[in-house]
Structure formats: C-alpha cells, structure tokens
Coordinates of C-alpha atoms in Angstrom, one line a residue:
X1 CA 187.4 4.8 -21.2
X2 CA 188.7 7.7 -19.6
X3 CA 190.6 10.3 -21.5
X4 CA 192.0 11.7 -18.3
X5 CA 193.5 8.7 -16.6
X6 CA 192.3 5.5 -14.9
X7 CA 189.4 5.7 -12.7
X8 CA 189.9 5.3 -9.0
X9 CA 188.9 1.9 -7.5
X10 CA 186.6 1.7 -4.8
X11 CA 187.6 1.2 -1.1
X12 CA 187.1 -2.4 -0.1
X13 CA 184.3 -3.3 2.4
X14 CA 185.1 -3.8 6.0
X15 CA 186.0 -7.1 7.0
X16 CA 183.3 -9.5 8.3
X17 CA 182.9 -9.8 12.1
X18 CA 184.4 -13.1 13.6
X19 CA 181.6 -15.7 14.1
X20 CA 180.0 -16.1 17.3
X21 CA 181.4 -18.6 19.7
X22 CA 179.8 -22.1 20.0
X23 CA 177.2 -22.4 22.9
X24 CA 178.7 -24.1 25.8
X25 CA 177.0 -26.6 28.2
X26 CA 175.1 -24.4 30.5
X27 CA 174.3 -26.7 33.1
X28 CA 175.1 -30.1 34.5
X29 CA 171.5 -30.9 34.8
X30 CA 171.0 -30.6 31.0
X31 CA 173.9 -32.7 30.3
X32 CA 172.4 -35.5 32.7
X33 CA 169.1 -35.3 31.1
X34 CA 170.6 -35.9 27.7
X35 CA 172.9 -38.8 28.9
X36 CA 169.7 -40.2 30.5
X37 CA 167.7 -39.9 27.2
X38 CA 170.4 -41.6 25.3
X39 CA 170.8 -44.5 27.8
X40 CA 166.8 -45.1 27.8
X41 CA 167.0 -45.2 24.0
X42 CA 169.8 -47.8 24.0
X43 CA 167.9 -49.8 26.4
X44 CA 164.8 -49.6 24.4
X45 CA 166.6 -50.9 21.3
X46 CA 168.1 -53.8 23.4
X47 CA 169.3 -56.8 21.1
X48 CA 166.4 -57.0 19.0
X49 CA 168.4 -54.7 16.2
X50 CA 171.2 -57.4 16.3
X51 CA 169.4 -60.6 16.2
X52 CA 168.2 -61.3 12.6
X53 CA 166.9 -65.1 12.9
X54 CA 164.5 -66.5 15.3
X55 CA 165.3 -69.1 17.9
X56 CA 165.1 -72.0 15.4
X57 CA 167.6 -70.5 12.9
X58 CA 166.6 -70.0 9.3
X59 CA 163.4 -71.3 8.3
X60 CA 163.8 -71.5 4.5
X61 CA 165.6 -73.9 2.4
X62 CA 169.3 -73.6 1.7
X63 CA 170.6 -72.2 -1.6
X64 CA 172.9 -75.0 -3.0
X65 CA 172.7 -74.5 -6.9
X66 CA 175.4 -73.3 -8.6
X67 CA 175.4 -70.7 -11.4
X68 CA 176.4 -72.1 -14.7
X69 CA 176.7 -68.6 -16.6
X70 CA 177.8 -65.3 -15.4
X71 CA 174.4 -63.4 -14.8
X72 CA 172.2 -66.4 -14.4

C-alpha cells in the first residue's frame, strides 16, 4: 500500500529471439547414404515380418466350440 500513489510497473522483458532455422540437407552424398541405409533395412526385413504361419498353415486344432454365457 502506497500513500502517495500507485507504484510504477516494471518494463516488460525484451522479446525472445526467433528460433534458429531447421538444418538443411547439406550434401547429396548424405541423402544418398541415408536412402541406402533405409533400403538395406527394408531388404533385410524381407517378407518374414508379414508371414505369420508356416508353409503347412496352422498346426493347431481349430476352435469350434461356442460360448454359452457371456464371459466364459
């Protein structure tokens, strides 16, 4: 509480500097190396990740029983 008037407000801080620009692809060789790595990783994975059964299909018995009550 001030008896002689309201206190003066401090000056606002200066605005923050703008963020730096994102880095750009510096070299075509870097881009080629990254693409080559990605291609090799895809070839290494092959079709193994998409095949879920063997050549003979499923080896277990089929589940043909029906549920009689909810939750069983």
